[in-house]
Coordinates of C-alpha atoms and ligand atoms in Angstrom, one line a residue:
M1202 CA 109.0 88.5 -73.1
C1203 CA 109.7 87.0 -69.8
G1204 CA 111.4 88.8 -67.4
I1205 CA 115.1 87.6 -66.2
I1206 CA 117.0 88.9 -63.1
G1207 CA 120.1 87.8 -61.5
F1208 CA 121.8 89.2 -58.5
T1209 CA 124.9 88.6 -56.6
G1210 CA 125.9 90.9 -53.4
Y1211 CA 125.3 92.4 -50.1
L1212 CA 121.7 92.5 -50.2
E1213 CA 119.1 89.8 -49.2
T1214 CA 118.7 88.4 -52.7
K1215 CA 115.3 87.1 -52.4
N1216 CA 114.2 91.1 -52.1
V1217 CA 116.4 91.9 -55.0
L1218 CA 115.0 89.2 -57.2
L1219 CA 111.1 89.8 -56.1
E1220 CA 111.4 93.6 -56.1
G1221 CA 113.0 93.0 -59.8
L1222 CA 110.4 90.3 -61.1
A1223 CA 107.6 93.1 -59.8
A1224 CA 109.3 95.5 -62.3
L1225 CA 109.9 93.1 -65.3
E1226 CA 106.5 91.7 -64.8
Y1227 CA 105.0 93.3 -68.1
R1228 CA 107.3 91.3 -69.8
G1229 CA 105.3 87.8 -69.0
Y1230 CA 103.1 87.4 -66.0
D1231 CA 101.8 83.6 -66.3
S1232 CA 104.1 82.4 -63.6
A1233 CA 107.1 83.2 -61.7
G1234 CA 110.1 81.8 -60.0
I1235 CA 113.5 82.4 -57.9
A1236 CA 116.4 80.1 -57.2
F1237 CA 119.0 81.0 -54.7
F1238 CA 122.0 80.0 -52.7
H1239 CA 121.4 79.1 -48.9
N1240 CA 124.2 77.2 -47.1
D1241 CA 125.8 76.5 -50.5
T1242 CA 122.5 74.6 -51.9
I1243 CA 120.6 75.7 -54.4
N1244 CA 116.4 76.4 -53.3
T1245 CA 113.8 77.1 -55.8
I1246 CA 110.7 78.3 -55.4
K1247 CA 107.9 78.7 -58.1
T1248 CA 104.3 79.2 -59.1
T1249 CA 102.0 79.8 -61.6
G1250 CA 100.1 83.1 -61.4
K1251 CA 101.5 86.6 -60.6
V1252 CA 104.5 87.9 -59.0
S1253 CA 102.7 88.7 -56.2
S1254 CA 101.6 84.9 -55.6
L1255 CA 105.2 84.3 -55.8
I1256 CA 106.1 87.0 -53.2
D1257 CA 103.1 85.1 -51.1
K1258 CA 104.4 81.8 -51.8
V1259 CA 108.3 82.9 -50.7
A1260 CA 106.9 84.4 -47.5
I1261 CA 105.6 81.1 -46.2
S1262 CA 108.2 78.8 -47.5
A1263 CA 111.8 80.5 -47.4
D1264 CA 112.5 82.1 -44.3
V1265 CA 116.3 81.7 -45.0
S1266 CA 118.6 84.4 -46.0
S1267 CA 120.7 84.3 -49.2
T1268 CA 123.1 86.6 -51.3
C1269 CA 122.9 85.3 -54.9
G1270 CA 119.9 84.2 -57.0
I1271 CA 118.3 84.4 -60.2
G1272 CA 114.4 85.3 -60.6
H1273 CA 112.2 84.9 -63.8
T1274 CA 108.6 86.1 -64.8
R1275 CA 107.4 83.7 -67.4
W1276 CA 105.1 84.0 -70.7
A1277 CA 104.5 80.4 -72.0
T1278 CA 105.8 79.3 -75.2
H1279 CA 106.6 75.7 -74.9
G1280 CA 104.6 73.9 -72.4
G1281 CA 101.3 75.4 -70.4
V1282 CA 100.8 77.4 -67.4
S1283 CA 101.9 75.1 -64.5
D1284 CA 104.5 75.2 -61.5
T1285 CA 106.5 72.5 -63.3
N1286 CA 107.0 74.4 -66.2
S1287 CA 107.9 77.8 -64.4
H1288 CA 111.1 78.5 -64.2
P1289 CA 113.7 78.2 -62.8
H1290 CA 114.5 74.7 -64.4
T1291 CA 117.1 72.5 -62.6
F1292 CA 118.8 69.2 -64.3
G1293 CA 121.8 68.0 -62.0
K1294 CA 124.2 70.6 -61.1
V1295 CA 122.5 73.4 -63.4
T1296 CA 119.9 75.7 -62.8
L1297 CA 118.6 78.1 -65.1
I1298 CA 116.4 80.7 -66.4
H1299 CA 115.7 81.6 -69.8
N1300 CA 113.9 84.0 -72.0
G1301 CA 113.8 83.3 -75.9
I1302 CA 112.9 80.0 -77.5
I1303 CA 115.1 76.5 -78.4
E1304 CA 114.3 76.0 -81.5
N1305 CA 115.8 72.2 -81.7
Y1306 CA 114.9 71.6 -78.5
H1307 CA 112.7 68.1 -79.5
E1308 CA 116.0 66.7 -81.5
L1309 CA 118.0 67.6 -78.2
E1310 CA 115.3 65.9 -76.0
M1311 CA 115.7 62.7 -77.9
E1312 CA 119.3 63.0 -77.7
M1313 CA 119.2 63.5 -73.7
A1314 CA 116.6 60.4 -73.4
A1315 CA 119.2 58.5 -75.3
L1316 CA 121.6 59.3 -72.7
G1317 CA 118.7 58.2 -70.0
K1318 CA 118.5 62.2 -69.1
F1319 CA 114.5 62.8 -68.7
P1320 CA 113.5 66.5 -68.4
V1321 CA 109.9 66.7 -66.0
S1322 CA 108.7 69.8 -67.9
Q1323 CA 107.3 70.3 -71.0
T1324 CA 109.5 73.5 -71.5
D1325 CA 112.1 73.9 -74.3
T1326 CA 114.2 75.6 -71.4
E1327 CA 114.6 72.6 -69.2
I1328 CA 116.5 70.8 -72.2
A1329 CA 119.0 73.8 -72.0
A1330 CA 119.9 72.9 -68.6
T1331 CA 120.1 69.0 -69.3
L1332 CA 122.4 70.0 -72.1
I1333 CA 124.6 72.1 -70.2
D1334 CA 124.5 69.7 -67.3
S1335 CA 125.6 66.8 -69.7
Y1336 CA 128.6 68.8 -70.6
Y1337 CA 129.5 69.8 -67.2
E1338 CA 132.7 68.3 -65.7
G1339 CA 133.6 71.1 -63.4
D1340 CA 133.9 74.2 -65.5
A1341 CA 130.9 75.9 -65.8
I1342 CA 132.1 78.0 -69.0
T1343 CA 133.4 75.2 -71.1
A1344 CA 129.8 73.2 -70.5
I1345 CA 128.1 76.6 -71.7
K1346 CA 130.2 77.1 -74.7
K1347 CA 129.7 73.3 -75.7
A1348 CA 126.1 74.0 -75.4
V1349 CA 126.1 77.1 -77.4
V1350 CA 127.2 75.0 -80.2
R1351 CA 124.2 72.8 -79.7
L1352 CA 121.5 75.2 -79.0
E1353 CA 119.4 77.0 -82.0
G1354 CA 117.3 79.8 -81.7
A1355 CA 117.2 82.8 -79.3
Y1356 CA 117.8 82.9 -75.6
A1357 CA 119.1 84.9 -73.0
F1358 CA 120.1 82.7 -69.8
C1359 CA 121.2 83.3 -66.3
I1360 CA 123.0 79.9 -64.5
L1361 CA 123.6 78.9 -61.3
F1362 CA 126.0 75.9 -60.8
A1363 CA 125.6 74.1 -57.7
D1364 CA 129.4 73.9 -57.3
E1365 CA 129.7 77.5 -57.6
P1366 CA 127.8 79.4 -54.9
E1367 CA 127.5 83.1 -55.1
V1368 CA 128.4 83.0 -58.8
I1369 CA 126.0 83.7 -61.8
Y1370 CA 126.6 82.8 -65.5
C1371 CA 124.8 84.6 -68.3
L1372 CA 124.8 83.9 -72.2
R1373 CA 122.8 85.7 -74.7
N1374 CA 122.0 85.1 -78.3
G1375 CA 119.2 87.1 -79.4
S1376 CA 117.3 87.8 -76.2
P1377 CA 118.2 91.0 -74.6
L1378 CA 120.5 91.2 -71.2
V1379 CA 121.9 94.2 -69.7
A1380 CA 124.0 94.3 -66.5
C1381 CA 125.5 96.7 -63.8
H1382 CA 128.0 96.4 -60.9
A1383 CA 127.0 98.8 -58.1
K1384 CA 128.1 99.3 -54.5
E1385 CA 125.4 96.7 -53.7
G1386 CA 126.7 93.6 -56.0
S1387 CA 126.3 92.8 -59.5
V1388 CA 122.8 92.6 -60.9
I1389 CA 121.9 91.4 -64.4
A1390 CA 118.2 91.7 -66.0
S1391 CA 116.2 91.6 -69.2
D1392 CA 115.5 95.3 -68.8
M1393 CA 116.9 98.5 -67.5
V1394 CA 113.9 99.0 -65.1
A1395 CA 115.3 96.2 -62.8
L1396 CA 118.7 97.9 -62.7
I1397 CA 117.7 101.5 -62.3
K1398 CA 117.7 101.2 -58.7
Y1399 CA 121.3 100.1 -58.1
S1400 CA 122.8 102.1 -61.2
R1401 CA 122.1 104.5 -64.1
E1402 CA 125.2 103.1 -65.8
Y1403 CA 124.9 99.6 -67.1
F1404 CA 126.1 97.6 -70.5
V1405 CA 124.5 95.6 -72.8
L1406 CA 126.0 92.1 -72.8
P1407 CA 127.0 91.5 -76.3
E1408 CA 125.8 88.3 -78.4
L1409 CA 127.5 84.8 -77.6
H1410 CA 129.2 86.4 -74.9
I1411 CA 129.5 84.8 -71.2
A1412 CA 129.1 87.1 -68.2
R1413 CA 130.1 85.8 -64.8
L1414 CA 129.0 87.7 -62.1
T1415 CA 130.5 87.7 -58.8
K1416 CA 129.6 90.1 -55.7
E1417 CA 133.0 92.0 -56.6
N1418 CA 132.7 92.2 -60.1
I1419 CA 131.6 91.4 -63.8
T1420 CA 133.7 89.6 -66.1
V1421 CA 132.8 89.1 -69.7
T1422 CA 134.5 86.9 -72.4
D1423 CA 133.9 85.6 -76.0
L1424 CA 133.4 82.2 -77.0
N1425 CA 137.2 82.0 -77.6
D1426 CA 138.0 83.2 -73.7
N1427 CA 139.1 86.7 -75.0
V1428 CA 138.1 89.3 -72.3
F1429 CA 135.8 91.7 -73.6
T1430 CA 135.4 95.4 -71.7
P1431 CA 131.8 96.3 -72.2
K1432 CA 131.0 99.8 -73.3
M1433 CA 128.8 101.6 -70.5
L1434 CA 125.6 103.4 -71.3
Y1435 CA 123.8 105.6 -69.3
V1436 CA 120.1 106.2 -68.6
N1437 CA 118.6 109.7 -68.3
W1438 CA 115.6 108.5 -66.3
D1439 CA 115.7 107.5 -62.7
V1440 CA 113.8 104.8 -60.6
T1441 CA 110.4 107.3 -60.1
A1442 CA 110.1 107.1 -64.1
A1443 CA 109.7 103.5 -63.8
Q1444 CA 106.8 103.8 -61.2
K1445 CA 103.1 104.5 -61.2
G1446 CA 103.3 108.0 -59.4
G1447 CA 99.9 108.1 -58.2
Y1448 CA 97.9 106.9 -61.4
P1449 CA 96.0 104.0 -61.1
H1450 CA 97.7 102.3 -64.2
Y1451 CA 101.1 102.6 -66.2
M1452 CA 98.8 103.1 -69.2
L1453 CA 97.0 105.9 -67.8
K1454 CA 100.4 107.7 -66.5
E1455 CA 102.2 107.1 -69.8
I1456 CA 98.9 108.5 -71.9
H1457 CA 99.7 111.4 -69.5
E1458 CA 103.1 111.6 -69.9
Q1459 CA 102.7 112.4 -73.8
P1460 CA 103.3 115.9 -73.7
E1461 CA 106.6 115.7 -71.9
S1462 CA 107.8 112.5 -74.4
L1463 CA 106.8 114.5 -77.4
R1464 CA 108.6 117.6 -75.7
S1465 CA 112.0 115.6 -74.9
T1466 CA 111.8 113.9 -78.4
I1467 CA 111.1 116.8 -80.5
M1468 CA 112.7 119.8 -79.0
P1469 CA 116.6 119.0 -79.1
R1470 CA 116.2 118.2 -82.8
V1471 CA 114.7 121.7 -83.7
K1472 CA 117.4 124.2 -84.2
N1473 CA 116.9 127.7 -83.3
K1474 CA 112.8 126.6 -83.0
Q1475 CA 112.6 126.6 -86.5
L1476 CA 114.4 123.7 -88.4
P1477 CA 114.8 120.1 -87.7
D1478 CA 118.3 119.0 -87.1
F1479 CA 119.8 115.5 -86.7
T1480 CA 123.4 116.6 -86.0
A1481 CA 123.4 115.3 -82.5
D1482 CA 121.9 112.1 -83.4
G1483 CA 125.0 111.8 -86.0
I1484 CA 122.5 111.2 -89.2
P1485 CA 123.9 112.8 -91.9
D1486 CA 122.2 115.0 -94.8
R1487 CA 123.4 112.6 -97.4
I1488 CA 121.5 109.5 -96.0
F1489 CA 118.9 109.9 -98.9
D1490 CA 121.6 110.1 -101.6
G1491 CA 120.7 107.6 -104.0
I1492 CA 117.8 106.5 -102.1
N1493 CA 114.8 105.5 -104.4
R1494 CA 113.1 103.4 -102.0
I1495 CA 111.8 103.7 -98.4
I1496 CA 110.5 100.5 -96.7
I1497 CA 109.2 101.0 -93.0
A1498 CA 109.3 97.4 -91.0
A1499 CA 107.8 97.4 -87.6
C1500 CA 105.2 95.1 -85.6
G1501 CA 101.9 96.2 -83.8
T1502 CA 101.7 99.9 -82.6
A1503 CA 104.9 100.8 -84.1
M1504 CA 104.0 99.4 -87.4
H1505 CA 100.9 101.8 -87.3
A1506 CA 103.0 104.7 -86.6
G1507 CA 104.9 103.8 -89.5
L1508 CA 101.4 103.9 -91.4
V1509 CA 101.0 107.6 -90.5
G1510 CA 104.7 108.2 -91.4
R1511 CA 104.1 107.0 -95.0
V1512 CA 101.7 109.3 -96.1
M1513 CA 103.6 112.2 -94.4
M1514 CA 107.1 110.9 -96.2
E1515 CA 105.7 110.0 -99.5
K1516 CA 103.9 113.2 -99.2
L1517 CA 107.1 115.4 -98.7
L1518 CA 109.5 113.3 -100.0
R1519 CA 108.3 112.1 -103.4
I1520 CA 109.8 108.8 -102.7
P1521 CA 108.1 105.9 -102.8
V1522 CA 107.3 104.6 -99.3
T1523 CA 105.8 101.1 -98.2
V1524 CA 104.9 99.7 -94.7
E1525 CA 105.8 95.9 -94.0
I1526 CA 104.8 93.8 -91.0
A1527 CA 108.1 92.9 -89.9
S1528 CA 107.1 89.4 -89.5
E1529 CA 105.8 88.9 -92.8
F1530 CA 108.4 90.9 -94.7
R1531 CA 111.5 88.7 -94.6
Y1532 CA 109.3 85.5 -96.1
Q1533 CA 108.2 87.6 -99.1
D1534 CA 111.5 87.7 -100.9
P1535 CA 111.7 91.2 -100.7
I1536 CA 113.1 93.7 -103.1
I1537 CA 116.0 95.5 -101.2
D1538 CA 119.3 96.4 -102.3
K1539 CA 121.8 99.2 -101.7
N1540 CA 119.3 102.3 -103.2
T1541 CA 116.8 101.2 -100.4
L1542 CA 116.2 102.8 -97.1
L1543 CA 115.0 100.5 -94.6
I1544 CA 113.5 102.5 -91.5
T1545 CA 112.5 100.3 -88.5
I1546 CA 110.5 101.5 -85.5
S1547 CA 110.8 99.7 -82.4
Q1548 CA 110.1 100.7 -78.8
S1549 CA 111.6 97.9 -76.9
G1550 CA 114.5 97.9 -79.7
E1551 CA 114.1 94.0 -79.2
T1552 CA 111.2 92.8 -81.2
A1553 CA 112.4 89.7 -82.8
D1554 CA 110.7 90.2 -86.1
T1555 CA 111.7 93.7 -86.7
L1556 CA 115.2 93.0 -85.7
A1557 CA 115.1 90.2 -88.3
A1558 CA 113.8 92.6 -90.9
L1559 CA 116.5 95.1 -90.1
R1560 CA 119.5 92.2 -90.4
L1561 CA 118.0 91.1 -93.9
A1562 CA 118.4 94.8 -95.2
N1563 CA 121.6 95.0 -93.7
E1564 CA 122.5 91.6 -95.6
H1565 CA 121.5 93.3 -98.8
Q1566 CA 123.5 96.8 -97.8
A1567 CA 120.5 98.7 -97.7
T1568 CA 120.7 102.0 -95.6
T1569 CA 119.2 101.0 -92.0
L1570 CA 117.6 103.8 -90.2
S1571 CA 115.8 102.9 -86.8
I1572 CA 113.8 104.6 -84.6
V1573 CA 113.9 103.3 -81.2
N1574 CA 113.1 104.1 -77.4
V1575 CA 115.6 101.8 -75.5
K1576 CA 118.9 102.8 -76.0
G1577 CA 121.6 100.2 -76.6
S1578 CA 119.2 97.9 -77.6
S1579 CA 119.8 95.4 -80.5
I1580 CA 117.8 97.3 -83.1
A1581 CA 119.7 100.3 -82.3
R1582 CA 123.0 98.9 -82.1
E1583 CA 122.6 96.9 -85.3
S1584 CA 121.2 99.9 -87.6
D1585 CA 123.5 102.3 -89.6
Y1586 CA 121.4 105.2 -87.5
V1587 CA 119.4 105.6 -84.8
L1588 CA 116.9 108.4 -83.8
Y1589 CA 116.0 107.7 -80.1
T1590 CA 112.7 108.4 -79.0
H1591 CA 113.1 110.0 -75.4
A1592 CA 109.7 108.6 -74.5
G1593 CA 111.2 107.1 -70.8
P1594 CA 110.5 103.5 -69.9
E1595 CA 107.1 102.4 -71.2
I1596 CA 105.9 99.7 -68.6
A1597 CA 102.3 99.1 -69.7
V1598 CA 102.0 96.4 -72.3
A1599 CA 99.7 98.7 -74.5
S1600 CA 102.2 101.1 -76.4
T1601 CA 100.8 104.8 -75.7
K1602 CA 103.6 107.5 -75.2
A1603 CA 106.1 105.5 -77.7
Y1604 CA 103.6 105.6 -80.7
T1605 CA 103.3 109.4 -80.5
A1606 CA 107.2 110.1 -80.1
Q1607 CA 107.5 107.5 -82.6
L1608 CA 105.2 109.9 -85.2
S1609 CA 107.1 112.8 -84.1
C1610 CA 110.7 111.2 -85.1
L1611 CA 108.9 110.4 -88.8
Y1612 CA 107.7 113.7 -89.1
L1613 CA 111.0 115.4 -88.6
I1614 CA 112.6 112.9 -90.7
A1615 CA 110.1 113.9 -93.4
Y1616 CA 110.6 117.7 -92.8
H1617 CA 114.2 117.8 -92.6
F1618 CA 115.1 115.4 -95.7
A1619 CA 112.0 117.0 -97.8
L1620 CA 114.0 120.4 -97.1
I1621 CA 117.6 118.9 -98.2
R1622 CA 116.1 117.0 -101.1
G1623 CA 114.1 120.3 -102.4
T1624 CA 111.0 118.7 -102.3
I1625 CA 109.9 121.7 -99.9
T1626 CA 111.0 125.2 -99.3
E1627 CA 112.7 126.2 -96.3
A1628 CA 109.6 128.4 -95.5
Q1629 CA 107.3 125.5 -95.6
C1630 CA 109.6 123.2 -93.4
I1631 CA 109.7 126.2 -91.1
T1632 CA 106.0 126.4 -91.2
Y1633 CA 105.6 122.4 -90.6
T1634 CA 108.2 122.5 -87.7
K1635 CA 106.3 125.1 -86.1
Q1636 CA 103.1 122.9 -86.6
L1637 CA 104.8 119.6 -84.9
Q1638 CA 106.0 121.9 -81.8
S1639 CA 102.4 123.2 -81.5
V1640 CA 101.2 119.4 -80.9
I1641 CA 102.8 119.5 -77.3
P1642 CA 100.3 122.2 -76.1
A1643 CA 97.8 120.4 -77.9
V1644 CA 98.3 117.2 -76.6
E1645 CA 98.6 119.0 -73.1
K1646 CA 94.7 120.2 -73.9
T1647 CA 93.5 116.9 -75.1
L1648 CA 94.2 115.2 -72.0
N1649 CA 91.7 117.3 -70.4
L1650 CA 89.0 115.2 -72.2
A1651 CA 89.9 112.4 -70.3
E1652 CA 86.7 112.8 -67.9
D1653 CA 84.4 113.3 -70.8
I1654 CA 85.9 110.0 -72.5
N1655 CA 85.6 108.1 -69.4
K1656 CA 81.9 108.4 -69.2
I1657 CA 81.4 107.8 -73.2
C1658 CA 83.0 104.5 -72.4
I1659 CA 80.5 103.5 -69.9
N1660 CA 78.5 103.0 -73.4
L1661 CA 81.1 100.7 -74.8
A1662 CA 81.6 98.5 -71.7
D1663 CA 79.3 95.8 -72.6
K1664 CA 80.0 95.8 -76.4
E1665 CA 81.7 92.6 -78.5
D1666 CA 82.2 94.5 -81.7
L1667 CA 83.0 97.8 -82.6
F1668 CA 84.6 99.6 -85.7
F1669 CA 87.0 102.3 -86.2
I1670 CA 86.8 104.3 -89.6
G1671 CA 88.7 107.2 -91.0
R1672 CA 90.2 108.3 -94.2
G1673 CA 93.8 109.3 -95.3
L1674 CA 95.4 109.8 -92.1
D1675 CA 92.5 109.0 -90.0
Y1676 CA 92.3 105.4 -91.7
A1677 CA 96.3 104.6 -90.3
L1678 CA 95.1 106.3 -86.9
S1679 CA 92.1 103.9 -86.8
C1680 CA 94.2 101.1 -87.2
E1681 CA 96.2 101.9 -83.8
G1682 CA 92.6 103.0 -82.0
S1683 CA 91.2 99.5 -83.0
I1684 CA 94.6 97.5 -81.7
K1685 CA 94.5 99.6 -78.4
L1686 CA 91.0 98.7 -77.8
K1687 CA 90.9 95.2 -78.3
E1688 CA 94.2 94.4 -76.6
V1689 CA 93.3 95.9 -73.4
S1690 CA 89.4 95.9 -73.5
Y1691 CA 88.9 92.3 -75.2
I1692 CA 86.3 94.1 -77.2
H1693 CA 86.7 92.5 -80.9
S1694 CA 87.3 95.7 -83.0
E1695 CA 88.3 96.3 -86.7
A1696 CA 89.7 99.3 -88.6
Y1697 CA 88.0 100.2 -92.1
A1698 CA 89.0 102.6 -94.5
A1699 CA 85.5 104.3 -94.5
G1700 CA 85.2 104.3 -98.2
E1701 CA 85.6 100.4 -98.0
L1702 CA 82.9 99.8 -95.7
K1703 CA 80.4 99.3 -98.2
H1704 CA 82.3 96.6 -100.1
G1705 CA 81.8 94.0 -97.5
T1706 CA 81.9 95.0 -93.8
L1707 CA 79.0 97.4 -93.9
S1708 CA 76.7 93.9 -93.4
L1709 CA 78.2 93.7 -89.7
V1710 CA 76.7 97.2 -89.0
T1711 CA 73.8 96.7 -87.1
E1712 CA 71.8 98.6 -84.5
G1713 CA 73.8 99.9 -81.5
I1714 CA 77.0 98.8 -82.9
P1715 CA 79.7 101.4 -81.9
V1716 CA 81.4 103.4 -85.1
I1717 CA 84.4 105.3 -83.8
A1718 CA 84.4 107.7 -86.8
L1719 CA 87.7 109.8 -87.4
A1720 CA 86.9 113.0 -89.5
T1721 CA 89.9 115.2 -89.0
Q1722 CA 91.2 115.4 -92.3
T1723 CA 89.7 118.3 -94.6
K1724 CA 90.1 117.2 -97.8
V1725 CA 87.9 114.0 -97.2
Y1726 CA 85.8 115.6 -94.8
N1727 CA 82.5 115.7 -96.6
K1728 CA 83.0 112.2 -98.0
M1729 CA 83.9 111.1 -94.5
I1730 CA 80.7 112.8 -93.3
S1731 CA 78.9 110.9 -95.9
N1732 CA 80.2 107.2 -94.7
I1733 CA 78.9 108.2 -91.2
R1734 CA 75.3 108.5 -92.4
E1735 CA 75.7 105.2 -94.0
V1736 CA 76.5 103.5 -90.7
R1737 CA 73.9 105.8 -88.9
A1738 CA 71.1 104.6 -91.4
R1739 CA 71.8 101.4 -90.2
N1740 CA 71.6 102.6 -86.7
A1741 CA 75.1 102.5 -85.3
F1742 CA 76.2 104.1 -82.3
V1743 CA 78.3 106.9 -83.7
I1744 CA 81.5 108.4 -81.9
L1745 CA 82.5 111.1 -83.7
I1746 CA 86.0 112.6 -83.6
T1747 CA 86.7 115.7 -85.5
N1748 CA 89.6 118.4 -85.3
G1749 CA 88.4 121.6 -83.9
D1750 CA 84.5 122.6 -83.4
C1751 CA 83.4 121.5 -86.9
K1752 CA 79.4 122.3 -87.9
V1753 CA 78.2 118.9 -87.6
D1754 CA 74.6 117.5 -88.1
A1755 CA 74.0 116.3 -84.7
S1756 CA 71.8 113.2 -86.0
I1757 CA 74.8 111.6 -87.1
F1758 CA 76.4 110.9 -83.7
D1759 CA 75.8 109.9 -80.2
Y1760 CA 78.8 111.5 -79.0
H1761 CA 81.4 114.2 -80.6
I1762 CA 84.5 114.3 -79.2
T1763 CA 86.2 117.8 -80.3
L1764 CA 90.0 118.1 -80.7
P1765 CA 91.9 121.3 -80.1
E1766 CA 92.3 122.7 -83.6
L1767 CA 95.9 121.9 -85.4
A1768 CA 96.7 121.9 -88.9
D1769 CA 95.2 118.6 -90.5
N1770 CA 98.7 116.5 -90.6
M1771 CA 99.1 117.0 -86.6
A1772 CA 95.6 115.7 -85.6
P1773 CA 97.1 112.1 -85.6
F1774 CA 98.7 113.3 -82.4
T1775 CA 95.7 114.5 -80.6
A1776 CA 93.3 111.9 -81.8
A1777 CA 95.8 109.2 -81.0
V1778 CA 95.3 110.3 -77.2
V1779 CA 91.8 110.4 -77.5
L1780 CA 91.7 106.8 -79.0
Q1781 CA 94.0 105.7 -76.2
L1782 CA 91.9 107.0 -73.7
L1783 CA 88.9 105.4 -75.0
A1784 CA 90.8 102.3 -74.7
Y1785 CA 92.1 102.3 -71.4
Y1786 CA 88.4 103.5 -69.6
T1787 CA 86.7 101.0 -71.8
S1788 CA 89.0 98.4 -70.3
V1789 CA 88.4 99.9 -66.5
H1790 CA 84.9 99.7 -67.1
R1791 CA 85.0 96.4 -67.9
G1792 CA 87.0 95.4 -64.8
L1793 CA 90.2 94.3 -66.4
N1794 CA 93.8 94.3 -65.8
V1795 CA 94.6 97.2 -68.2
D1796 CA 98.1 97.1 -67.6
Q1797 CA 98.8 93.4 -68.4
P1798 CA 96.0 92.1 -70.7
R1799 CA 95.7 88.4 -71.0
N1800 CA 98.2 86.5 -73.0
L1801 CA 100.4 89.6 -74.0
A1802 CA 103.6 90.7 -73.0
K1803 CA 105.9 93.5 -74.0
S1804 CA 109.3 93.2 -75.9
V1805 CA 108.2 90.4 -78.4
T1806 CA 111.6 88.7 -78.1
V1807 CA 110.1 85.9 -79.8
E1808 CA 109.4 85.3 -84.0
Ligands
LIG2863 C1 100.5 97.3 -79.0 C2 101.9 97.1 -78.7 C3 102.6 96.3 -79.5 C4 104.1 96.9 -80.1 C5 104.4 95.7 -80.7 C6 105.9 96.3 -81.2 O1 99.9 98.2 -77.9 O2 102.5 97.8 -77.9 O3 101.8 96.1 -80.6 O4 104.0 97.9 -80.5 O5 104.9 94.7 -80.2 O6 106.9 96.4 -80.1 P1 108.0 97.3 -80.1 O7 107.6 98.7 -80.6 O8 108.9 97.1 -78.8 O9 109.0 96.8 -81.5

C-alpha cells in the first residue's frame, strides 16, 4: 500500500515519476504527489484523487524541467484524504514520501512541539520529516541514522534534502523498496512494475540500510556506514506483462492469463510429465521429517487458497493442518515448535501480518516454507524455503491468477510429500499429477463461459445481499467467491457451509436473494442438492455450478453453469475462474472501478 518512486538521471523527472505512479497506483489511489528539483529548489505538487488528477495538475502548474525527484500515491492511514495530507511532506530542508506507519508518531509530535516544530498535516509521515530535519546539520546520512533510532513502526522513505540537488536518500524498515541503475539513471520504487521499463535487473534494499541515489550510481550502506553490495535479481517478465494488453481491465486480463500462469507454475515442477519435483526450488525431500503439524498462515484470498490446500494436504499427508488468519495468529499465543511446518502464502510477499506470522514461526524454530509470487520479497527472503508462483505481475487489486497458482503449488506439495511419506503410492501420485496438469486446458475452456456469465451477472447488478454455499472443497471455494464479489461489486455477500445454513443464516434467505451454489463434489452432491432445495423453497435466485454436465432437476436453479468435467479435487481451479468472472462482470454492470475498488489497495504492508 502506497506507491513510492524516486528517480535521478538523464530524463525529464516529472514524466518518469508520473508514469511510475500510474504503474504503482494499485497500491493506493486516494491522492498523489511529486517533488522535484528545479534550479536547485524543491517544487512540490500534490492533490487528492487519482494519478490522472495529478497529471492534470502538473500539466497546468509545472512547466519546468527536472532530472531528480520523488513521487507517491497514497492509501490513507493517519489523517483523512486531503491535499495537505498527501505526500510529499516537507519540513525545513527535508522533503519525503513514506509507505508504512510511524507507530510512535504522537509521542514524537509532542516532542517536536516542545521544540516549536509544528507539522501542518494530520499524517504520521510529516513527523518523520520533522524529526529528520531536527537532526540535520548538513549531513543527510547522520540525520537519517539518528531518526531511525527514534522511529517505531514500518516504513520506506525516499528523501530529498534541499542542500543536495540530484540526490535521493532512501531507507526501509518493513515496507518494500526495490532499485536499479540503468543508462537513464537510478530508480527506486516500492514495486518492480515501476522499474521494469528501465531494467529487468534490480535489487531489494535490505532493511535498515540507506541507499543514496545519484545519476551515476546507487550506494548502499548499513547503519554503521559499512558499504553493502546488493545481490542482483532478475525478473522474467517484461513491460508488456504489466500493461492491460487490450483488455478493458487488469482483472479481466489476469483472469484470462490463468492457463499460462498455471502452466508456468506447474510444468517446471513436474519431472518427465509424471511426478512433482522441487529440486530446482531447493526444497529438500526431508522437509517433512519430524513434522507433526502444519500451519498455513495468510490473509484474504491467499488464506482462502490455504483453505483448499488444507483439505488436500490433510487428506494426502495425514498430518493435521490448520489455516490461520495471519492478523489473528500471533496474538493467540500459538503452539509452534521445531516440529511445526509453517506455510505462508502471499502474492506480494510483503503482507505485514503474514510476514509477522512467519517471523514468529522463525523465532520458535519452526520450519518455514512460503508460496510467494514476488521474487526477493520479504516473505520469500525470510522463509527457510520458497516455492514461487510464476503468475507474473498481478496489478488488479482483486487477486485472481495468483490464487489459482497458489492452489497449484499447494497441490504439488501435497502430492510430492505424500509420496515421500508413503501415504500415497507412486501410481497414485502419477495419476494426481496428471489430473493437475489437465487443469490447464480445462481452465482455458472455462474462460469460454465468460460471455454467458456476463449475461447472468445482469441479474446480480441491482442486488444488495448474496450468498455462496458449498460443502468441503466447495465451501473453501465459496469463501473466495464471496470475498471476490464483495470487494469489486460492493454487494454484501457471505459464504456458508451449505449444511450450516439452517442453523441461523437461512432466516436471511428471502425471495429473490441470489444464492451461488457450488455442487462440484460427488461425495456430498446429493446433500448439496438438498441444501439448494432448502433455499429454493424460500424462493432464492439460484445460480448452480456443477463439475460436468450433471442431470439436475431444472426447478431448483435459475441458471446452471457447467464446468468442464475434471476429477473432483480439480474443480476448485475451474470453479474459481467462474467465481472471478461473476465478480468481475457484476462490478462492470454496476459501473464500478473494477481494478481499484474503494478503500482497498494491493500489497497490504500495514498491520
Ligand atoms: C483479495 C485480495 C486480498 C489479498 C490479501 C493478501 O482479492 O487480493 O485479500 O489476497 O491482501 O495479499 P498477499 O497475497 O499479497 O499476501
